[in-house]
Amino acid sequence: MQLALAYNGALLDSRLTTSRGSIVQSTFLSSLKKRVEELLSYSPSLKKDFCNYAKSGKWPVEEAASIILSWYLQWYDVPSHSVIKRAVEKIKPCRKSSSSLVPLLRLLLPRTHIDAISKIDKLWFA
């Protein structure tokens, strides 16, 4: 699914051209993407599980919660706990009162989706 979304994004940004047009309708892909993100945000335990993962690398004991967390980590391209911790340690000295460190986290974790970066910022610096 992420491959299809990346393909569609490349077509829309004109980084990729084709004489036949898109293989998959962009409206369909956009609605599918939105639905997956809604399903991931619906999970009642995801916030707590993500917090435990990001801070200590601990996985949920319950199988269903573990599966949802792994989907979230893959969907938003969240790196391993150790990479998150290293990034946070690098930017802790730059922290000023009440300023967001999202831009610096974005530089250190460039592939990670902005939603996950915002959660990391709130988790470590709020």
PDB file of N, CA, C and O in Angstrom, residues 4 7 15 23 27 31 33 44 97 107 124:
ATOM      1  N   ALA A   4       2.178   1.935  -3.447  1.00  0.00           N
ATOM      2  CA  ALA A   4       1.171   2.562  -4.310  1.00  0.00           C
ATOM      3  C   ALA A   4       1.012   4.041  -3.971  1.00  0.00           C
ATOM      4  O   ALA A   4       0.885   4.882  -4.863  1.00  0.00           O
ATOM      5  N   TYR A   7       4.081   5.859  -5.329  1.00  0.00           N
ATOM      6  CA  TYR A   7       3.941   5.949  -6.775  1.00  0.00           C
ATOM      7  C   TYR A   7       2.986   7.070  -7.154  1.00  0.00           C
ATOM      8  O   TYR A   7       3.274   7.900  -8.011  1.00  0.00           O
ATOM      9  N   ARG A  15       7.400  13.918 -10.532  1.00  0.00           N
ATOM     10  CA  ARG A  15       8.716  13.288 -10.471  1.00  0.00           C
ATOM     11  C   ARG A  15       8.748  12.043 -11.334  1.00  0.00           C
ATOM     12  O   ARG A  15       9.805  11.521 -11.651  1.00  0.00           O
ATOM     13  N   ILE A  23      -1.869   4.237 -12.706  1.00  0.00           N
ATOM     14  CA  ILE A  23      -2.383   2.869 -12.657  1.00  0.00           C
ATOM     15  C   ILE A  23      -3.563   2.789 -11.691  1.00  0.00           C
ATOM     16  O   ILE A  23      -4.547   2.121 -11.941  1.00  0.00           O
ATOM     17  N   THR A  27      -7.742   9.371  -6.005  1.00  0.00           N
ATOM     18  CA  THR A  27      -8.799   9.564  -5.019  1.00  0.00           C
ATOM     19  C   THR A  27      -8.953   8.318  -4.156  1.00  0.00           C
ATOM     20  O   THR A  27      -9.097   8.405  -2.933  1.00  0.00           O
ATOM     21  N   SER A  31      -8.165   8.177  -0.092  1.00  0.00           N
ATOM     22  CA  SER A  31      -9.167   7.739   0.884  1.00  0.00           C
ATOM     23  C   SER A  31      -8.681   6.510   1.651  1.00  0.00           C
ATOM     24  O   SER A  31      -8.945   6.375   2.845  1.00  0.00           O
ATOM     25  N   LYS A  33      -5.508   5.830   2.350  1.00  0.00           N
ATOM     26  CA  LYS A  33      -4.508   6.347   3.284  1.00  0.00           C
ATOM     27  C   LYS A  33      -5.191   6.958   4.503  1.00  0.00           C
ATOM     28  O   LYS A  33      -4.805   6.696   5.648  1.00  0.00           O
ATOM     29  N   PRO A  44      -7.247   2.397  21.383  1.00  0.00           N
ATOM     30  CA  PRO A  44      -7.212   3.023  22.708  1.00  0.00           C
ATOM     31  C   PRO A  44      -5.866   2.869  23.428  1.00  0.00           C
ATOM     32  O   PRO A  44      -5.491   3.719  24.220  1.00  0.00           O
ATOM     33  N   SER A  97      12.634  27.096  26.713  1.00  0.00           N
ATOM     34  CA  SER A  97      11.329  26.929  27.343  1.00  0.00           C
ATOM     35  C   SER A  97      10.197  27.118  26.334  1.00  0.00           C
ATOM     36  O   SER A  97      10.177  28.073  25.576  1.00  0.00           O
ATOM     37  N   LEU A 107      14.869  17.028  11.175  1.00  0.00           N
ATOM     38  CA  LEU A 107      16.196  16.939  10.548  1.00  0.00           C
ATOM     39  C   LEU A 107      16.912  15.643  10.922  1.00  0.00           C
ATOM     40  O   LEU A 107      17.611  15.061  10.100  1.00  0.00           O
ATOM     41  N   TRP A 124       8.674  13.625  24.893  1.00  0.00           N
ATOM     42  CA  TRP A 124       9.951  13.907  25.532  1.00  0.00           C
ATOM     43  C   TRP A 124      10.084  15.338  26.043  1.00  0.00           C
ATOM     44  O   TRP A 124      10.865  15.588  26.967  1.00  0.00           O
TER      45      TRP A 124
END
